[in-house]
mmCIF file of C-alpha atoms in Angstrom:
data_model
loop_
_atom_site.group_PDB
_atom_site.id
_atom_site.type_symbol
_atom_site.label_atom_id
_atom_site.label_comp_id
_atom_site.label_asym_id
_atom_site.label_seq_id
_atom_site.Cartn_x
_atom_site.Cartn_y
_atom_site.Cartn_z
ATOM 1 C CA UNK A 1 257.621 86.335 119.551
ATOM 2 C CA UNK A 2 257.743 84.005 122.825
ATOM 3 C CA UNK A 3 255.883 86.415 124.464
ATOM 4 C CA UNK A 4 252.911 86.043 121.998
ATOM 5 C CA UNK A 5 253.263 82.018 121.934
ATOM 6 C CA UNK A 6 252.715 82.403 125.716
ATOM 7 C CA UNK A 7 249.972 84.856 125.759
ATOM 8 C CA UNK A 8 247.525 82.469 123.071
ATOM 9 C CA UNK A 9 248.485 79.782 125.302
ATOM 10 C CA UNK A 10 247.478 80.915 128.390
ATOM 11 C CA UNK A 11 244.178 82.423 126.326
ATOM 12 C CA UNK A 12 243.437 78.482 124.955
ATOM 13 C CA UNK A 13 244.121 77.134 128.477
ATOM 14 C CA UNK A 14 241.886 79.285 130.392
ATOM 15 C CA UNK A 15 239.023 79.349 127.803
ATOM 16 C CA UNK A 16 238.226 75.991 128.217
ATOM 17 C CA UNK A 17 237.558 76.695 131.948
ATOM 18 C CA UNK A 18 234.768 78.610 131.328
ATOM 19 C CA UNK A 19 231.891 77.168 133.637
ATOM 20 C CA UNK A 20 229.144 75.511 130.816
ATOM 21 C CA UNK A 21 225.765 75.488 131.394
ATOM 22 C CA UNK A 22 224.190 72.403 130.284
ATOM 23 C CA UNK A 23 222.396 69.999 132.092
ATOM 24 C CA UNK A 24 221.121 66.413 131.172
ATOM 25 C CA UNK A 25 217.578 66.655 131.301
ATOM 26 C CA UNK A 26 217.076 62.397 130.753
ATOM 27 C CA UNK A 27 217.853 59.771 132.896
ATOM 28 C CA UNK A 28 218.486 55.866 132.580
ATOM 29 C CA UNK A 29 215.362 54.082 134.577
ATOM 30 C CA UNK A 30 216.377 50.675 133.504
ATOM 31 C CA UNK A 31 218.036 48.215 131.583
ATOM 32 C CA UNK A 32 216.834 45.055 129.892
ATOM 33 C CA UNK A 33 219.616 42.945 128.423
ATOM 34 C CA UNK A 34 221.565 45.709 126.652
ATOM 35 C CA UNK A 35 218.643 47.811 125.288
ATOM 36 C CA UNK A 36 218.365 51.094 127.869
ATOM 37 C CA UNK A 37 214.696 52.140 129.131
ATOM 38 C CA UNK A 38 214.769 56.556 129.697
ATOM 39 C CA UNK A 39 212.659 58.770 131.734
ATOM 40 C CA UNK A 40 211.565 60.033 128.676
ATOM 41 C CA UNK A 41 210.669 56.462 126.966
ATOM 42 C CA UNK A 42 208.439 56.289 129.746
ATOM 43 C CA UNK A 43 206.523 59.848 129.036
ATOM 44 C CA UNK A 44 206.546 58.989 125.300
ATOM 45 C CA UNK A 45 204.920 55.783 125.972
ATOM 46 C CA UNK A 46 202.162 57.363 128.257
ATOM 47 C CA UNK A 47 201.804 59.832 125.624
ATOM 48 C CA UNK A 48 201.083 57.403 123.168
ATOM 49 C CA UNK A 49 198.811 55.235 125.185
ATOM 50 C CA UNK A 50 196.911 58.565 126.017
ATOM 51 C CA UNK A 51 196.836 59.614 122.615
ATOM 52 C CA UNK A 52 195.788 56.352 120.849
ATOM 53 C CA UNK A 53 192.691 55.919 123.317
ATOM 54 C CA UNK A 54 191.893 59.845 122.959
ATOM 55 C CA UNK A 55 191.975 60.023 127.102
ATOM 56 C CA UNK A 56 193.376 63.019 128.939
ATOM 57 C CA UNK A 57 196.211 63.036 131.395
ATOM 58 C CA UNK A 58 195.372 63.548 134.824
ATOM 59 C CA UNK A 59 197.147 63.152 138.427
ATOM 60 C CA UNK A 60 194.675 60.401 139.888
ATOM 61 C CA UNK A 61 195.561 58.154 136.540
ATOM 62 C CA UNK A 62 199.676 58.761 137.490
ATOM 63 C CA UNK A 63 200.619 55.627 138.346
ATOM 64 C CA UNK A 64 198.596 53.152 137.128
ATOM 65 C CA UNK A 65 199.907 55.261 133.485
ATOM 66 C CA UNK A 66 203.332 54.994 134.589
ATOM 67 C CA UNK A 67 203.018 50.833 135.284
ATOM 68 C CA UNK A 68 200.913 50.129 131.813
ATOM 69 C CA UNK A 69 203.892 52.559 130.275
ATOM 70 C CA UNK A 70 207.211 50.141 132.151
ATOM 71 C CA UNK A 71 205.172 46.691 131.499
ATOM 72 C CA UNK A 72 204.537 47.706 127.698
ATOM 73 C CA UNK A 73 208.492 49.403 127.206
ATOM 74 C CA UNK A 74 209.642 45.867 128.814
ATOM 75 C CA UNK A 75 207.713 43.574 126.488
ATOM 76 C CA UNK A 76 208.548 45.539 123.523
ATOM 77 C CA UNK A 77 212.170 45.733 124.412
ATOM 78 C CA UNK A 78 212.066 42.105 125.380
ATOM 79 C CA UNK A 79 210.770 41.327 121.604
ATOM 80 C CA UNK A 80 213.630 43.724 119.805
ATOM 81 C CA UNK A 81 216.251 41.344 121.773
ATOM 82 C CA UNK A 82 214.793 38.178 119.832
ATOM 83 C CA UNK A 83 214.413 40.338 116.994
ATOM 84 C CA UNK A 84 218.091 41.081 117.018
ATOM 85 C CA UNK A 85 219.571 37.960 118.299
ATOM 86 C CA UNK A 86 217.440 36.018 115.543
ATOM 87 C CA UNK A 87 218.128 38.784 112.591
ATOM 88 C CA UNK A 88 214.736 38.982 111.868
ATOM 89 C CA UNK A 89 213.395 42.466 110.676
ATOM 90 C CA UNK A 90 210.764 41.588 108.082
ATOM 91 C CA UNK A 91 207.561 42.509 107.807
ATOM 92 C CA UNK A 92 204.936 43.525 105.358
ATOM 93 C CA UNK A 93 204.943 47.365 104.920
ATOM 94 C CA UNK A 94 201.103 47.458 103.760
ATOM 95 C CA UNK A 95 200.611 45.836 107.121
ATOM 96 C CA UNK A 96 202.147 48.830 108.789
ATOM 97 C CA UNK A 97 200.209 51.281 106.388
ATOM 98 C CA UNK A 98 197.149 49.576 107.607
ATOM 99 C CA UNK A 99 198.197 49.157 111.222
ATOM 100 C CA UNK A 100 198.809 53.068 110.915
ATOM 101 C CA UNK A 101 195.295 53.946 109.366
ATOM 102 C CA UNK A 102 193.636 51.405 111.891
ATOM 103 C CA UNK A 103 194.960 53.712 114.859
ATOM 104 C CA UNK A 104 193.999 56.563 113.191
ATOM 105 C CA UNK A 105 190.310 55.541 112.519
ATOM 106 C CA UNK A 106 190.419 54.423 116.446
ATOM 107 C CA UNK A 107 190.724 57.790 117.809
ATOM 108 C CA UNK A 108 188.076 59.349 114.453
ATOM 109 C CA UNK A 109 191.336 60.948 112.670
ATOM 110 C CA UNK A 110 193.139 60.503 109.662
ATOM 111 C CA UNK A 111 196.906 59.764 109.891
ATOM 112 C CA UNK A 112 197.925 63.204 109.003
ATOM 113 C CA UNK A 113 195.285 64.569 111.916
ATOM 114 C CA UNK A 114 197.402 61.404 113.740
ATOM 115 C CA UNK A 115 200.959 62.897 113.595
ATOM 116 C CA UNK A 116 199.383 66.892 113.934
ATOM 117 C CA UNK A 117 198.710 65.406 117.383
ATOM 118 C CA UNK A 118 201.315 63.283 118.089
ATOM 119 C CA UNK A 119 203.267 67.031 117.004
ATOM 120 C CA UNK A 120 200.782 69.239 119.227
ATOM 121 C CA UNK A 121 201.742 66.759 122.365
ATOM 122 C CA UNK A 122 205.961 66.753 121.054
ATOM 123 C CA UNK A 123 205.794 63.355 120.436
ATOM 124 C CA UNK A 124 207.990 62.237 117.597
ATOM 125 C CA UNK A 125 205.477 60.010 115.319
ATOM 126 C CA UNK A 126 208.130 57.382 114.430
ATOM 127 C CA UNK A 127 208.143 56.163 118.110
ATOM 128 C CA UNK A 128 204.591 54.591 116.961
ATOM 129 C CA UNK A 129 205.799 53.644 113.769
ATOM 130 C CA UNK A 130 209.027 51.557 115.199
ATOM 131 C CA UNK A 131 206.821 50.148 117.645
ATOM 132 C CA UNK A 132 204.274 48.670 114.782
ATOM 133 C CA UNK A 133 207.310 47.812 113.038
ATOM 134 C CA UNK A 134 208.883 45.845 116.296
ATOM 135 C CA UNK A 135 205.170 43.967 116.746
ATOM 136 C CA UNK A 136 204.714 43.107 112.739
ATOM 137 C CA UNK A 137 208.637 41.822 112.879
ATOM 138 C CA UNK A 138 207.937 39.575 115.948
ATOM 139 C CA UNK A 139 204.426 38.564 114.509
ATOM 140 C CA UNK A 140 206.529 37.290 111.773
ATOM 141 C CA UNK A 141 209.550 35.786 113.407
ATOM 142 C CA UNK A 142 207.202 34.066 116.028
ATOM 143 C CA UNK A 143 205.007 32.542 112.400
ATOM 144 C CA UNK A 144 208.431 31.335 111.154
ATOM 145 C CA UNK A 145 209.572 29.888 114.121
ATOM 146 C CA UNK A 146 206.362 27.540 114.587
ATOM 147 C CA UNK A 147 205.334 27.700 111.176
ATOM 148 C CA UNK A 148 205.869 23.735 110.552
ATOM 149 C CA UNK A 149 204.789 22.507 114.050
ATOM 150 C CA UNK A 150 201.142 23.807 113.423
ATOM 151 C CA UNK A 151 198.385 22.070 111.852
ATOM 152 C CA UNK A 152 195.564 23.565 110.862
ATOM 153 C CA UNK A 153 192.261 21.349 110.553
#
């Protein structure tokens, strides 16, 4: 009997030793406050821009993509700080419906033809949607923060 206890021992001890093969294929490029900003944020975000002004990717446009892509991730992750420190996450969802259909018509597509080729180029369609949602919640958070110190003639 103590001969088996010892032999599934040993087994559980050296399974876990078993070299894995996994790698991390993202990495942290920055912070701002506590939101994180990925390698893959970055690609997403050129993505998008590419997509949504129906350009192609090529080497010569590299880094002036990659600086649009950090300045844009940085003002957007700027406004989800307000956003969160002010607990402000309302916005109109017809005004995202027709924020959606306005980027569509932009590039001669319908939304469905929108997220077939934000699909074809794996990028996840709800990246552009939480974006539109972070812009219509500042939009709104900005209007009720100044809403009674503007006059309108």
């Amino acid at each position: 009997m103590k001969i088996k206890i010892i032999f599934f021992l040993l087994i559980f001890l050296i399974l876990p030793l078993k070299k894995v093969s996994s790698e991390i294929t993202d990495a942290l490029f920055m912070t701002i406050g506590n939101k994180a900003i990925t390698q893959s944020d970055i690609v997403n975000e050129i993505k998008i821009f590419l997509i949504l002004n129906n350009e192609s990717y090529t080497d010569d446009k590299r880094d002036q993509l990659q600086k649009l892509a950090i300045n844009s991730i940085i003002k957007r992750k700027i406004k989800e700080i307000e956003i969160d420190r002010n607990q402000f996450y309302q916005f109109n969802e017809q005004d995202l419906n027709n924020e959606l259909q306005r980027l569509a018509i932009n590039i001669n597509a319908d939304l469905e033809k929108l997220k077939n080729i934000c699909a074809s180029n794996e990028l996840d369609f709800s990246i552009i949607e939480n974006n539109i949602k972070t812009d219509l919640s500042w939009n709104g958070l900005i209007f009720e923060m100044y809403k009674n110190k503007l006059s309108i003639n």
